[in-house]
Each structure stands twice: as C-alpha cells, then as structure tokens.
Amino acid sequence: MLLETKVVSNGIKYSTLPTSYVRPVTERPKLLEVTDCEKVPVIDLGCEDESFIIQQIGDACRDYGFFQQVINHGVSEEIMEKMLKVADDFFTLPLEEKMKLYSEDPFKTVRLSTSSNVMKETVHNWRDYLRLHCYPLEKYASEWPSNPSTFKEIVGKYCIKIRFLGLRLQQAISESLGLEKDCIEKILGQSGQHMSINYYPPCPEPELTYGLPAHADPNSFTILLQDTQVSGLQVLKDGKWLAVKPLPNALVINIGDQLQAVSNGKYKSVWHRAVVNADKPRISVASFLCPSNDAVINAPKELFISGSPPIYRDYTYADYYKKYWGRNLDEEHCLELFKN
Ligand code: OGA
Ligand code: NI
C-alpha cells in the first residue's frame, strides 16, 4: 500500500468505496432505521442547585450512559471554536506534512493514524485521527505538531479547560453514586488525559461503512466536542441506534468502561458509533479522562451494602489498556474479559 493512501484525508475524491472499507451486509449501519435521540439528557452545570445537578447526572448515567450539556460548563464558545478550527487546519495540511506523524503503534504519545486499529482489524473505517497525550501538559505539549503554528497554544488551553470540567464531573459522578465526592478519584488516582482529534472525510457510500463502528470507550469517561454543522454520533439505547444531534455550545459526556467497573455495573459504558456522510467532512474532538496506569480498578465497598457481589475482578488500568489495543474494536466488550 502506498503511504499516502493509508489515510482517508488524502484529497482523493472517490466515486465508490474502496473494498477494504465495505462491511458485510449484516454489519452495515442501516441508516434509515436510525431515529433522532429526542430525549437526550441536557444538564445545566451552571444551575445553583448542586444536588439537582448530581441527581440529573445520576439519572443520565443510569439510563443512557451519556449526557449532553449545553451551558455553563466552563469551556468557552471561543476556545471550542478555535479547537475545531485548528483541527480542521491540521487535517487540511498537505499530505506529506501530516504523514510525518503517521504511526500504527497505539502506545505512541503523538501519532496520526487511520481507521481504529489497523494492525488488528479486517475491515477499515472511514476515519483519520490525531491522537495526543495531554497530561501533564509540560511533558507532552512539546511533542505536539508545530504546524499549524497555533496548534500547541490552542489545544493546550482547550485541554486545561476540559480537565477542569472533567475533574468536576468525576466528583459529581462520585456523589451521584452516593459516595464521597473524592471517592472515585482516590480509586482511579491522578487522571491521565488523552485526546483523539477525529476527521471523517466525505464518504462515497456511507451506508456501507463506519467512521467508527460500535464500541465502548476503554477509559473512565469521555468529553466529546462535535462539529456543530455535521452530525454522525449515534448511541445505542434499548437495542436501538439513536442519532445525537449536535447542539450549539454543547459537549457530550459518555461513561467509559472504568466507570462501569468502579460503579459495579450501575453505570453503563455506553455503546456508540460514528457514521459518515457523502457531502461534508466531519470533525470531533474526544478527550479521554483515564485512570492512572497503576491504579487498581475496583468498586468501593459502599456499593456492596445492598448485597450485590463484585462483578469485576481487580486489575490495573495498564493491563486493561494493553488488552483493549490487542484486539479489534468490533470484538465483544473488553470489560467482559475482566468479570469475576
Ligand atoms: C471516539 C468516539 C465519536 C465521534 O473517538 O471514541 O466515539 O463522534 N468518537 O467522533
Ligand atoms: Ni468512543
């Protein structure tokens, strides 16, 4: 394969989908059957009644595993717009420039890659992504792209705001489980933070493939900034795929595998996917809050008072992450492998 055809943001206008992206008939997204998610939980974090916020977060985590909150989350409209713009500027750089960062090694701290796990998968996905480690910023930001010239500054500012929001949410999630607010933090340790800047070019045959197939995120929880004009995110609710329409100024929060484990299954790591479209490129920026690598993941004893036994065995996040990337994204839920 020629290097420049490895990524899909390569400037080529395809009239048909290359065969290595075509899903077998039974695995296709069936876009006509997808309905809009009408009742998406929207939470106003600026509300003065903190206990109401916590109750809403608890309901959203239990019923959906995700929520979309629009206002007063502390990340300004300006920095969200700049983040999306610099992401677009990066992916529209000349191919040779981008390819300097290309790698298929999931453990690199900065890399441009494509699809999801090229080494393990059989069918590819119509997505490119720039994956960055973001915390501590002083350690990683110097490795980030210096083209576009404003990249480090904008992404750095965005990451700081997102982390602040993330730590606040982690406390609220802890309280929503009836735990002390620092309980989850004590288990997961100093949070790591990674980012995936996703770029989904227009796709000639969107009904035959995915940007990202159904998956659950392996980390604690994810804060997603989406293109406000182009939709593509879908979540699985009661066996049906629902399209999450981007709302202005909104960030989407979804629970990942580690909060499912820490909550002893009370909160679900939500299955979600990204579909592509024929007309417009779509950009999303996923910020992954992760446990520290050596954190031993287990649910706190307070959650067993009602008599429910521990569902998962103790493991470290480093073990989990290795297992996750050693598989294809489409396989069974990785968390199943850590059951008692
Ligand atoms: C992800 C993800 C969804 C999207 O990066 O893990 O689920 O809409 N992205 O890009
Ligand atoms: Ni995801």
XYZ file of C-alpha atoms and ligand atoms in Angstrom:
351
model
C 0.000 0.000 0.000
C 1.351 3.432 -0.851
C 1.896 5.544 2.224
C -0.324 8.370 1.020
C -3.319 6.105 0.546
C -3.154 4.880 4.122
C -5.121 7.854 5.410
C -8.533 8.859 4.076
C -7.946 12.625 4.383
C -5.748 12.419 1.284
C -7.555 14.794 -1.069
C -8.715 11.987 -3.358
C -12.355 12.158 -4.477
C -13.607 8.595 -4.503
C -16.676 7.676 -6.540
C -17.057 4.263 -4.929
C -15.970 2.953 -1.572
C -12.652 1.035 -1.721
C -13.418 -2.616 -0.939
C -11.312 -2.756 2.225
C -13.880 -0.407 3.843
C -17.001 -2.316 2.800
C -18.781 -4.084 5.669
C -20.531 -7.409 5.153
C -24.287 -6.867 4.624
C -25.263 -7.866 8.175
C -22.845 -5.403 9.762
C -23.888 -2.255 7.926
C -25.247 0.789 9.768
C -28.831 0.646 8.364
C -29.018 4.408 8.431
C -32.703 4.535 7.527
C -33.621 2.738 10.740
C -31.842 5.240 12.986
C -34.036 7.802 14.741
C -33.116 11.062 16.446
C -32.412 10.945 20.142
C -35.244 13.251 21.231
C -34.895 12.984 24.976
C -31.151 13.454 25.235
C -30.389 14.466 28.809
C -29.204 18.077 28.833
C -27.686 19.247 32.092
C -27.063 22.862 33.036
C -23.879 22.816 35.111
C -24.383 26.467 35.988
C -27.540 25.650 37.928
C -27.265 26.823 41.549
C -28.844 23.701 42.940
C -25.852 21.337 43.068
C -27.940 18.444 44.355
C -30.241 18.778 41.335
C -27.210 18.600 39.009
C -25.998 15.465 40.788
C -29.414 13.856 40.562
C -29.610 14.601 36.825
C -26.111 13.227 36.254
C -27.045 10.048 38.132
C -30.217 9.611 36.056
C -28.358 10.209 32.777
C -25.554 7.782 33.694
C -28.007 5.061 34.695
C -30.499 5.446 31.854
C -28.235 6.361 28.943
C -24.581 6.226 29.971
C -24.260 9.606 28.372
C -25.450 13.146 28.572
C -25.121 16.281 26.608
C -24.770 19.500 28.477
C -25.090 22.854 26.906
C -24.401 25.725 29.152
C -22.071 26.891 31.843
C -19.643 24.014 31.587
C -16.750 26.466 31.807
C -15.291 25.800 28.350
C -15.892 28.983 26.363
C -17.510 29.084 22.966
C -14.396 30.844 21.707
C -11.989 28.089 22.733
C -14.327 25.372 21.394
C -14.496 27.149 18.025
C -10.735 27.615 17.923
C -10.199 23.956 18.790
C -12.418 22.799 15.916
C -10.798 25.282 13.527
C -7.230 24.232 14.336
C -8.301 20.589 13.985
C -9.624 21.378 10.520
C -6.430 23.283 9.672
C -4.354 20.293 10.715
C -6.273 17.799 8.610
C -6.211 20.040 5.553
C -2.409 20.380 5.664
C -0.508 18.862 2.722
C -0.430 15.082 2.974
C 3.383 14.852 3.258
C 3.293 17.183 6.235
C 0.665 15.132 8.071
C 2.306 11.822 7.214
C 5.411 12.790 9.191
C 3.324 11.932 12.246
C 1.821 8.701 10.926
C 2.081 5.619 13.125
C 0.111 2.458 13.807
C 1.601 1.936 17.264
C -1.158 2.591 19.844
C 1.370 3.318 22.581
C 2.990 6.331 20.905
C 2.158 9.555 22.710
C 1.654 11.551 19.481
C 0.503 9.993 16.247
C -1.613 10.453 13.214
C -3.408 7.277 12.346
C -6.418 5.982 10.496
C -9.447 3.732 10.992
C -9.233 2.329 14.544
C -6.702 -0.471 14.980
C -5.159 -1.075 11.563
C -2.958 -3.885 12.871
C -5.880 -5.969 14.144
C -8.949 -5.190 12.038
C -10.157 -6.848 8.863
C -12.392 -4.042 7.525
C -11.236 -0.427 7.819
C -13.183 2.611 8.969
C -13.552 5.925 7.185
C -11.729 7.982 9.772
C -8.338 9.558 10.388
C -7.305 10.675 13.818
C -4.584 12.548 15.594
C -4.035 11.029 18.993
C -2.252 13.027 21.706
C -1.358 12.519 25.327
C -2.309 15.710 27.155
C -1.424 15.402 30.819
C 0.871 16.627 32.237
C 0.881 19.290 29.559
C 4.532 20.289 30.210
C 5.563 16.746 29.463
C 3.644 16.224 26.246
C 2.786 19.524 24.547
C 6.323 19.960 23.216
C 5.834 16.763 21.132
C 2.625 18.013 19.508
C 2.523 19.281 15.928
C 4.025 22.737 15.423
C 2.129 23.099 12.173
C -0.429 24.810 12.284
C 1.656 27.295 14.268
C -1.152 27.983 16.754
C -1.833 24.280 17.386
C 0.056 23.859 20.675
C -1.312 27.023 22.216
C -4.955 26.427 21.313
C -5.004 22.716 22.093
C -3.127 23.330 25.360
C -5.700 25.891 26.506
C -8.561 23.641 25.483
C -7.068 20.682 27.389
C -6.713 22.687 30.604
C -10.379 23.718 30.493
C -11.501 20.204 29.680
C -9.514 18.754 32.557
C -11.074 21.190 34.974
C -14.536 20.226 33.761
C -13.607 16.540 33.824
C -12.469 16.591 37.440
C -15.627 18.425 38.457
C -17.747 15.841 36.655
C -15.824 12.995 38.240
C -16.695 14.375 41.682
C -20.339 14.827 40.727
C -20.474 11.293 39.341
C -18.962 10.021 42.589
C -21.621 11.834 44.614
C -24.372 10.646 42.302
C -23.456 7.082 43.319
C -23.919 8.035 46.963
C -20.144 8.125 47.519
C -17.879 10.828 48.928
C -17.014 13.245 46.168
C -13.346 12.283 46.082
C -14.040 8.540 46.297
C -13.647 7.807 42.571
C -10.567 9.991 42.358
C -8.991 8.015 45.201
C -9.543 4.764 43.323
C -8.531 5.970 39.863
C -5.585 8.068 41.016
C -4.164 11.059 39.203
C -6.183 11.155 35.963
C -4.452 10.746 32.660
C -5.839 12.677 29.721
C -5.652 11.717 26.052
C -7.213 13.315 23.035
C -8.331 11.978 19.721
C -8.996 14.571 17.046
C -11.196 12.696 14.602
C -11.580 13.616 10.950
C -14.192 11.896 8.806
C -13.898 12.945 5.145
C -16.960 12.799 2.875
C -17.542 9.153 2.055
C -18.787 7.937 -1.339
C -21.026 5.195 0.126
C -21.823 5.978 3.773
C -24.351 3.172 4.129
C -21.629 0.542 3.576
C -19.177 1.548 6.281
C -18.479 3.420 9.528
C -16.377 6.281 10.733
C -16.112 4.305 13.953
C -18.053 1.061 14.459
C -19.984 0.359 17.669
C -17.656 0.474 20.647
C -17.429 1.357 24.306
C -14.617 3.682 25.365
C -11.909 1.956 27.453
C -11.201 4.933 29.729
C -13.160 6.415 32.681
C -15.295 8.853 30.704
C -15.088 10.917 27.564
C -15.858 14.550 26.795
C -16.681 14.991 23.123
C -16.726 18.227 21.185
C -18.537 17.827 17.885
C -18.752 19.785 14.705
C -21.899 21.885 15.131
C -22.956 21.535 11.482
C -22.410 17.884 10.660
C -23.847 15.063 12.728
C -22.580 11.495 12.922
C -22.557 10.332 16.536
C -25.080 7.623 17.444
C -25.721 5.857 20.742
C -27.335 2.517 21.495
C -30.372 2.772 23.774
C -32.663 -0.200 24.463
C -31.290 -2.025 21.439
C -31.841 0.875 19.011
C -29.377 3.291 17.471
C -30.213 6.930 18.133
C -28.583 9.888 16.383
C -27.240 12.563 18.736
C -27.806 15.926 17.075
C -25.058 18.411 17.875
C -26.375 21.286 19.999
C -24.713 24.694 19.925
C -22.010 25.033 22.611
C -22.596 21.503 23.809
C -20.168 18.882 24.970
C -21.226 15.250 25.031
C -20.164 13.207 28.035
C -20.120 9.446 27.870
C -19.331 6.879 30.521
C -16.446 4.544 29.676
C -15.500 1.050 30.841
C -13.666 2.131 34.007
C -16.674 3.937 35.473
C -18.794 0.917 34.655
C -16.309 -1.176 36.654
C -15.969 1.285 39.552
C -19.750 1.621 39.832
C -20.034 -2.195 39.844
C -22.151 -2.029 36.700
C -24.606 0.602 37.989
C -23.471 2.977 35.267
C -23.106 1.660 31.748
C -20.223 2.286 29.437
C -22.394 3.326 26.526
C -22.135 1.704 23.092
C -21.705 4.376 20.489
C -20.536 4.732 16.906
C -19.831 7.406 14.314
C -21.369 7.219 10.874
C -20.153 9.155 7.857
C -21.873 11.170 5.166
C -21.397 11.808 1.460
C -21.268 15.594 1.484
C -19.182 17.140 4.212
C -16.143 16.342 6.297
C -16.944 15.963 9.983
C -14.659 16.750 12.889
C -14.944 15.680 16.501
C -12.551 16.055 19.404
C -12.709 13.327 22.046
C -10.992 13.990 25.384
C -10.487 10.796 27.330
C -10.101 11.003 31.089
C -8.289 7.842 32.185
C -7.256 6.233 35.461
C -3.552 6.421 36.237
C -1.778 3.433 34.736
C -1.056 1.681 38.022
C -4.489 2.325 39.574
C -6.117 -0.886 40.740
C -9.674 -0.713 39.484
C -12.317 -1.954 41.879
C -15.693 -0.810 43.135
C -15.766 0.748 46.637
C -17.255 -1.396 49.393
C -20.122 1.076 49.962
C -21.632 -0.178 46.715
C -21.907 -3.719 48.034
C -24.003 -2.880 51.082
C -27.142 -3.848 49.218
C -25.703 -7.322 48.800
C -24.724 -7.182 45.126
C -21.449 -9.097 44.659
C -18.455 -7.572 42.815
C -18.925 -8.121 39.081
C -15.323 -7.495 38.057
C -12.037 -8.727 39.399
C -9.330 -6.255 40.417
C -6.998 -5.226 37.609
C -4.745 -2.310 36.735
C -5.617 0.170 34.049
C -2.307 -0.597 32.328
C -3.461 -4.247 31.946
C -6.812 -3.164 30.620
C -5.351 -0.803 28.073
C -2.970 -3.428 26.741
C -5.806 -5.909 26.369
C -8.015 -3.323 24.674
C -5.496 -2.412 21.984
C -4.541 -6.037 21.434
C -7.995 -6.650 19.981
C -10.163 -5.430 17.155
C -12.637 -2.709 18.115
C -15.527 -4.839 16.835
C -14.995 -7.731 19.212
C -17.006 -8.380 22.385
C -16.938 -5.779 25.148
C -13.402 -5.785 26.590
C -14.800 -5.430 30.132
C -16.354 -8.905 29.797
C -12.814 -10.290 29.988
C -12.405 -8.842 33.483
C -15.502 -10.389 35.056
C -15.290 -12.470 38.181
C -14.272 8.186 19.976
C -15.667 8.419 19.536
C -17.302 9.687 18.287
C -17.385 10.751 17.270
O -13.368 8.902 19.478
O -14.079 7.292 20.821
O -16.520 7.683 19.940
O -18.473 11.269 17.083
N -15.950 9.415 18.681
O -16.377 11.069 16.637
Ni -15.811 6.458 21.562
